Amino acid sequence: MVSLLAAMTITLGAVDQDTQLDANRGASTADGETVPMDVEYHGTERQLDVPSPRLAGAEISIDGVADEEAWGNAPVLTGFTQFDPVEGVPATQRTEARVLLTDDAIYFSVKAYDDVEGGVRATLGDRDSYGFSDDYVRFILDTFNDRRRGYVIMVNPLGVQQDGLWVVGGGGRRERQMGPPIDWNPDFVWDSQGQVFDWGYSVEVKLPLKSIKFKEAEVQDWGLQVERRIARNGYSESWAPVSANVANRMEQFGRLTGLTGLDAGLFLEVNPVQTFSQQGVYDADAGALQRGGIDGDFGLNLTYGITSNLTLDGTYNPDFSQVEADAGQIRVNERFALYLREKRPFFLEGTEIFRLPQQLVYTRSIINPVGGAKIQGKIGSFNAGFLSAVDDVSSPDGLTESAHPVVNIFRLRRDLGTTSNVGMVYTDRTYNGDRFNRLAGIDGRFQFQQRYTMTLLAAGSRTAEGTSDRTTGSLVSAQFARSGRNLQFDASMLDVTDDFLAQSGFIRRTGTTNLRSSISYNFRGQPGDLLERWGPSLEMEGFWDHDAFWQRNWAEERRVRLGGSLSFRNNITIWGNYSRSSYQFNPRDYEGLFASAPNGGSVPFVPDQSLFQGLNSGTLFIWVSPFDKVRSNVRVTRSETPLFDFITDTPVDIADSWSGNASLNLFLTTNFSSELGVTHTNLFRQRDGSLYSSATIPRVRGQYQFSRALFVRAIVEYGSQERGVLMTPTGGHAVSYCSSTSCRALQGSESNDFSIETLLSYEPTPGTVFFVGYSRRMEDMQAFRFRDIRPEAEGVFMKLSYRFRG
């Protein structure tokens, strides 16, 4: 009788007219009696269309155990197949997923069976913390059923959350990463819990409709995929079978069909933020830190759901404090600016719409915004986003301490067919009427025969530094790629003129043309084979001076790289490559460089181009994760590399380089995790074997998790970096750069920075947070001596914020 009453609560639509439905979908009859929906949908048998699992008035407690009777009437998604490292074979472990939909949320539950005793890996950590270290299940919801964008909801066996957006075709080469195209930066509000048992683990998830965007339609279908990863052996499995022969994996997802009456209701979020901080700066005269008073700052963030698929965000005096500072990067012998990832919450919302094949939008160029507003969403086949902010930075000419440029960014993209799209972008950074940088571009991504993609972008910029100083430039890029289970290849071109400037973007090199192509092949074994996957790869790349390329001259920089990978059982992977590079520069690029003469004068520097031909380089990378408590990886590179002057970006000398990094992750208990890492590089002049530069950056990070919301963390990092004087490869004479007014010796530098960060954080949901932290930066007078350490700066900070949701 109880089960009959539970079954009678099942409805397959929002209205009584939805009674003539197929019985295996849990059909309602005219007298209100309902057929239970406890029906299995096997992915291996291509049973991928799941009728609307609508349940009226369900009462489900998110405790990690799906023991409510409502779950007994939910469709069961099973029959998983493996897609990595071996594709298309049956899953090694059984997985059962269930899904239910109510008036205000969608629910998931999973039973993940494991026949290896103690084989489940799970750690208690903060949000987005476990990555590849733990077992997990993840659900991908394509709420617009457009095969282009999906919500990624991921939980480990203890219910720790990780979420993001699956964005097809987002980002250029610099954004590429192993695995699917997921942007892990966004955080959504949802509930989850998990429990570990002898037979495996179980998880439950509740995702409110207010937390996601979807179409305004009475009847709609959503794309759905369920994936599982077994951390101890690196196996990845999915409910809907997927193949790398299809470029867009979302085309192979299953579907929730016939969803009706979806309404998120009024969506309004108010997020006040109060911060307190006290800063201390070293005073050389006093020989000690001088601490200021306590500064308090108030900010406010507002989010309003105009419709279920269109959102307006506003911020006043936003708090962009970094909970964790950017990890140290090596800064010796660097020719171009270092890229830093965006971490600030306001800019992370809706980032997928602003992605382009090249980084024409880089929100970290908005350094210290006073306020901003943003609107983004999808209307029909159009995706649109507009961001406006007022920055508070130094003026570009350095004549005034502060300027308030207005930054406006507009992006529009239209879907074409099933997986293609075209779009445009416009950015404007204006300091006043006669100082601005404006950029406009069009782009498109076209997929055909499922496995081939063509990505195109053309953009132009106009920059004014005054009424008479105005320049224009252009950027063009194209990429053609083939996806495949075994064979993959791609070819790309990027052409940027000297005067192209994207002040709201990040373009590392201008005045160049870059051609690149690569091809790789994977041989695959069976799960449990000693060698489960291996394959070779070949990459070729060339850089031309922009004008020289169109004059059909030879490339200034050329590289051929032969590589390969080996994936062994028990989660051990080895990558390696060997490359050969050559550099050829026009003598005019060396104008302004002089070498000291024996008589005390100086002579123009004349490069020996033969030094930069046929340079060899080799890299070995090893990833090891067969153990429950330990993960590690090591990379070692040995190369012959040019030494560049940091003014003209041209090679002057040649060096032998040894570089590498190592990381050791320890999970000593369920609650405690630590990471020990070090990055190191040495450059030795080939002329005499003397040291030109050296950098060593060790970093230790430890975290104790009291609960999923509460943790304490400490980070200690030491950065020792030194660079010697740049000298000629013959004779060892110092090199200087001379302009029309003065000469500047290319002197060396040295820094030994030592920093400590501690943080106590409580964050039950994104936007609701309390944390207090302390940071201290010091300078060691002699590398790694720790005898004469001088404090440079310190800070104590506190943040309180609460996310009110209506």
mmCIF file of N, CA and C in Angstrom, residues 566-624:
data_model
loop_
_atom_site.group_PDB
_atom_site.id
_atom_site.type_symbol
_atom_site.label_atom_id
_atom_site.label_comp_id
_atom_site.label_asym_id
_atom_site.label_seq_id
_atom_site.Cartn_x
_atom_site.Cartn_y
_atom_site.Cartn_z
ATOM 1 N N LEU A 566 53.330 7.069 -22.762
ATOM 2 C CA LEU A 566 53.102 5.695 -22.351
ATOM 3 C C LEU A 566 52.213 5.722 -21.118
ATOM 4 N N SER A 567 51.058 5.051 -21.189
ATOM 5 C CA SER A 567 50.157 4.964 -20.037
ATOM 6 C C SER A 567 50.132 3.518 -19.564
ATOM 7 N N PHE A 568 50.706 3.292 -18.370
ATOM 8 C CA PHE A 568 50.762 1.957 -17.795
ATOM 9 C C PHE A 568 49.576 1.754 -16.854
ATOM 10 N N ARG A 569 49.311 0.507 -16.544
ATOM 11 C CA ARG A 569 48.266 0.225 -15.568
ATOM 12 C C ARG A 569 48.669 0.780 -14.198
ATOM 13 N N ASN A 570 47.702 0.928 -13.341
ATOM 14 C CA ASN A 570 47.897 1.480 -11.997
ATOM 15 C C ASN A 570 48.270 2.959 -12.020
ATOM 16 N N ASN A 571 47.801 3.668 -13.065
ATOM 17 C CA ASN A 571 47.873 5.137 -13.038
ATOM 18 C C ASN A 571 49.294 5.669 -13.090
ATOM 19 N N ILE A 572 50.096 5.125 -13.974
ATOM 20 C CA ILE A 572 51.452 5.617 -14.192
ATOM 21 C C ILE A 572 51.570 6.033 -15.652
ATOM 22 N N THR A 573 51.939 7.281 -15.874
ATOM 23 C CA THR A 573 52.025 7.811 -17.234
ATOM 24 C C THR A 573 53.364 8.511 -17.421
ATOM 25 N N ILE A 574 53.963 8.303 -18.596
ATOM 26 C CA ILE A 574 55.236 8.930 -18.936
ATOM 27 C C ILE A 574 55.083 9.657 -20.270
ATOM 28 N N TRP A 575 55.445 10.940 -20.283
ATOM 29 C CA TRP A 575 55.512 11.714 -21.518
ATOM 30 C C TRP A 575 56.972 12.080 -21.776
ATOM 31 N N GLY A 576 57.332 12.177 -23.035
ATOM 32 C CA GLY A 576 58.670 12.619 -23.380
ATOM 33 C C GLY A 576 58.676 13.266 -24.750
ATOM 34 N N ASN A 577 59.661 14.148 -24.997
ATOM 35 C CA ASN A 577 59.790 14.741 -26.324
ATOM 36 C C ASN A 577 61.232 15.182 -26.552
ATOM 37 N N TYR A 578 61.566 15.268 -27.827
ATOM 38 C CA TYR A 578 62.854 15.812 -28.260
ATOM 39 C C TYR A 578 62.567 16.844 -29.334
ATOM 40 N N SER A 579 63.188 18.023 -29.232
ATOM 41 C CA SER A 579 62.928 19.075 -30.210
ATOM 42 C C SER A 579 64.248 19.666 -30.698
ATOM 43 N N ARG A 580 64.183 20.237 -31.889
ATOM 44 C CA ARG A 580 65.330 20.898 -32.492
ATOM 45 C C ARG A 580 64.844 22.251 -33.006
ATOM 46 N N SER A 581 65.525 23.321 -32.559
ATOM 47 C CA SER A 581 65.080 24.681 -32.850
ATOM 48 C C SER A 581 66.196 25.484 -33.494
ATOM 49 N N SER A 582 65.776 26.503 -34.256
ATOM 50 C CA SER A 582 66.721 27.435 -34.875
ATOM 51 C C SER A 582 66.144 28.833 -34.825
ATOM 52 N N TYR A 583 67.048 29.837 -34.703
ATOM 53 C CA TYR A 583 66.657 31.239 -34.649
ATOM 54 C C TYR A 583 67.466 32.013 -35.694
ATOM 55 N N GLN A 584 66.801 32.877 -36.437
ATOM 56 C CA GLN A 584 67.465 33.702 -37.442
ATOM 57 C C GLN A 584 66.815 35.082 -37.404
ATOM 58 N N PHE A 585 67.569 36.109 -36.960
ATOM 59 C CA PHE A 585 67.004 37.438 -36.800
ATOM 60 C C PHE A 585 67.629 38.416 -37.793
ATOM 61 N N ASN A 586 66.825 39.391 -38.164
ATOM 62 C CA ASN A 586 67.310 40.446 -39.052
ATOM 63 C C ASN A 586 68.270 41.353 -38.290
ATOM 64 N N PRO A 587 69.398 41.710 -38.873
ATOM 65 C CA PRO A 587 70.362 42.579 -38.162
ATOM 66 C C PRO A 587 69.748 43.874 -37.649
ATOM 67 N N ARG A 588 68.706 44.383 -38.316
ATOM 68 C CA ARG A 588 68.130 45.642 -37.842
ATOM 69 C C ARG A 588 67.441 45.487 -36.488
ATOM 70 N N ASP A 589 67.108 44.229 -36.134
ATOM 71 C CA ASP A 589 66.500 44.014 -34.819
ATOM 72 C C ASP A 589 67.485 44.277 -33.687
ATOM 73 N N TYR A 590 68.779 44.319 -34.016
ATOM 74 C CA TYR A 590 69.804 44.535 -33.001
ATOM 75 C C TYR A 590 70.222 45.990 -32.892
ATOM 76 N N GLU A 591 69.538 46.866 -33.607
ATOM 77 C CA GLU A 591 69.892 48.281 -33.528
ATOM 78 C C GLU A 591 69.706 48.787 -32.096
ATOM 79 N N GLY A 592 70.700 49.467 -31.582
ATOM 80 C CA GLY A 592 70.669 49.966 -30.216
ATOM 81 C C GLY A 592 71.469 49.123 -29.247
ATOM 82 N N LEU A 593 71.889 47.907 -29.669
ATOM 83 C CA LEU A 593 72.699 47.054 -28.798
ATOM 84 C C LEU A 593 74.178 47.296 -29.073
ATOM 85 N N PHE A 594 74.933 47.477 -27.992
ATOM 86 C CA PHE A 594 76.370 47.744 -28.102
ATOM 87 C C PHE A 594 77.126 46.819 -27.150
ATOM 88 N N ALA A 595 78.345 46.481 -27.549
ATOM 89 C CA ALA A 595 79.227 45.679 -26.703
ATOM 90 C C ALA A 595 80.402 46.534 -26.260
ATOM 91 N N SER A 596 80.811 46.365 -25.002
ATOM 92 C CA SER A 596 81.948 47.135 -24.504
ATOM 93 C C SER A 596 83.224 46.703 -25.224
ATOM 94 N N ALA A 597 84.061 47.695 -25.537
ATOM 95 C CA ALA A 597 85.317 47.436 -26.251
ATOM 96 C C ALA A 597 86.482 47.402 -25.280
ATOM 97 N N PRO A 598 87.559 46.719 -25.651
ATOM 98 C CA PRO A 598 88.725 46.636 -24.729
ATOM 99 C C PRO A 598 89.286 47.993 -24.353
ATOM 100 N N ASN A 599 89.159 49.000 -25.245
ATOM 101 C CA ASN A 599 89.724 50.321 -24.939
ATOM 102 C C ASN A 599 88.801 51.156 -24.063
ATOM 103 N N GLY A 600 87.717 50.610 -23.624
ATOM 104 C CA GLY A 600 86.810 51.334 -22.746
ATOM 105 C C GLY A 600 85.615 51.933 -23.453
ATOM 106 N N GLY A 601 85.608 51.943 -24.766
ATOM 107 C CA GLY A 601 84.462 52.450 -25.500
ATOM 108 C C GLY A 601 83.445 51.340 -25.755
ATOM 109 N N SER A 602 82.664 51.492 -26.793
ATOM 110 C CA SER A 602 81.680 50.484 -27.157
ATOM 111 C C SER A 602 81.540 50.426 -28.665
ATOM 112 N N VAL A 603 81.144 49.257 -29.146
ATOM 113 C CA VAL A 603 80.956 49.046 -30.583
ATOM 114 C C VAL A 603 79.599 48.391 -30.784
ATOM 115 N N PRO A 604 78.988 48.604 -31.958
ATOM 116 C CA PRO A 604 77.699 47.946 -32.210
ATOM 117 C C PRO A 604 77.824 46.427 -32.086
ATOM 118 N N PHE A 605 76.844 45.846 -31.474
ATOM 119 C CA PHE A 605 76.848 44.395 -31.299
ATOM 120 C C PHE A 605 76.425 43.718 -32.608
ATOM 121 N N VAL A 606 77.238 42.780 -33.072
ATOM 122 C CA VAL A 606 76.952 42.023 -34.283
ATOM 123 C C VAL A 606 76.744 40.566 -33.876
ATOM 124 N N PRO A 607 75.556 40.036 -34.039
ATOM 125 C CA PRO A 607 75.287 38.673 -33.572
ATOM 126 C C PRO A 607 75.952 37.635 -34.466
ATOM 127 N N ASP A 608 76.293 36.514 -33.875
ATOM 128 C CA ASP A 608 76.783 35.349 -34.605
ATOM 129 C C ASP A 608 75.595 34.414 -34.814
ATOM 130 N N GLN A 609 74.962 34.536 -35.982
ATOM 131 C CA GLN A 609 73.723 33.789 -36.223
ATOM 132 C C GLN A 609 73.951 32.282 -36.183
ATOM 133 N N SER A 610 75.147 31.822 -36.447
ATOM 134 C CA SER A 610 75.382 30.380 -36.454
ATOM 135 C C SER A 610 75.187 29.755 -35.077
ATOM 136 N N LEU A 611 75.307 30.559 -34.011
ATOM 137 C CA LEU A 611 75.136 30.025 -32.660
ATOM 138 C C LEU A 611 73.718 29.519 -32.414
ATOM 139 N N PHE A 612 72.761 30.081 -33.130
ATOM 140 C CA PHE A 612 71.360 29.818 -32.812
ATOM 141 C C PHE A 612 70.712 28.845 -33.791
ATOM 142 N N GLN A 613 71.524 28.034 -34.441
ATOM 143 C CA GLN A 613 71.021 27.040 -35.387
ATOM 144 C C GLN A 613 71.133 25.643 -34.778
ATOM 145 N N GLY A 614 70.097 24.847 -34.968
ATOM 146 C CA GLY A 614 70.140 23.446 -34.548
ATOM 147 C C GLY A 614 70.272 23.250 -33.059
ATOM 148 N N LEU A 615 69.492 23.989 -32.260
ATOM 149 C CA LEU A 615 69.534 23.844 -30.805
ATOM 150 C C LEU A 615 68.671 22.650 -30.384
ATOM 151 N N ASN A 616 69.186 21.857 -29.452
ATOM 152 C CA ASN A 616 68.520 20.622 -29.039
ATOM 153 C C ASN A 616 67.852 20.795 -27.676
ATOM 154 N N SER A 617 66.749 20.084 -27.505
ATOM 155 C CA SER A 617 66.024 20.135 -26.234
ATOM 156 C C SER A 617 65.300 18.814 -26.021
ATOM 157 N N GLY A 618 65.243 18.378 -24.775
ATOM 158 C CA GLY A 618 64.520 17.154 -24.437
ATOM 159 C C GLY A 618 63.824 17.292 -23.103
ATOM 160 N N THR A 619 62.613 16.724 -22.996
ATOM 161 C CA THR A 619 61.817 16.805 -21.770
ATOM 162 C C THR A 619 61.268 15.430 -21.426
ATOM 163 N N LEU A 620 61.275 15.112 -20.138
ATOM 164 C CA LEU A 620 60.678 13.885 -19.624
ATOM 165 C C LEU A 620 59.743 14.248 -18.474
ATOM 166 N N PHE A 621 58.507 13.730 -18.547
ATOM 167 C CA PHE A 621 57.514 14.011 -17.505
ATOM 168 C C PHE A 621 56.922 12.686 -17.046
ATOM 169 N N ILE A 622 56.864 12.485 -15.731
ATOM 170 C CA ILE A 622 56.342 11.250 -15.154
ATOM 171 C C ILE A 622 55.248 11.590 -14.153
ATOM 172 N N TRP A 623 54.086 10.953 -14.317
ATOM 173 C CA TRP A 623 52.976 11.093 -13.379
ATOM 174 C C TRP A 623 52.742 9.736 -12.721
ATOM 175 N N VAL A 624 52.754 9.710 -11.384
ATOM 176 C CA VAL A 624 52.610 8.471 -10.634
ATOM 177 C C VAL A 624 51.496 8.640 -9.615
#
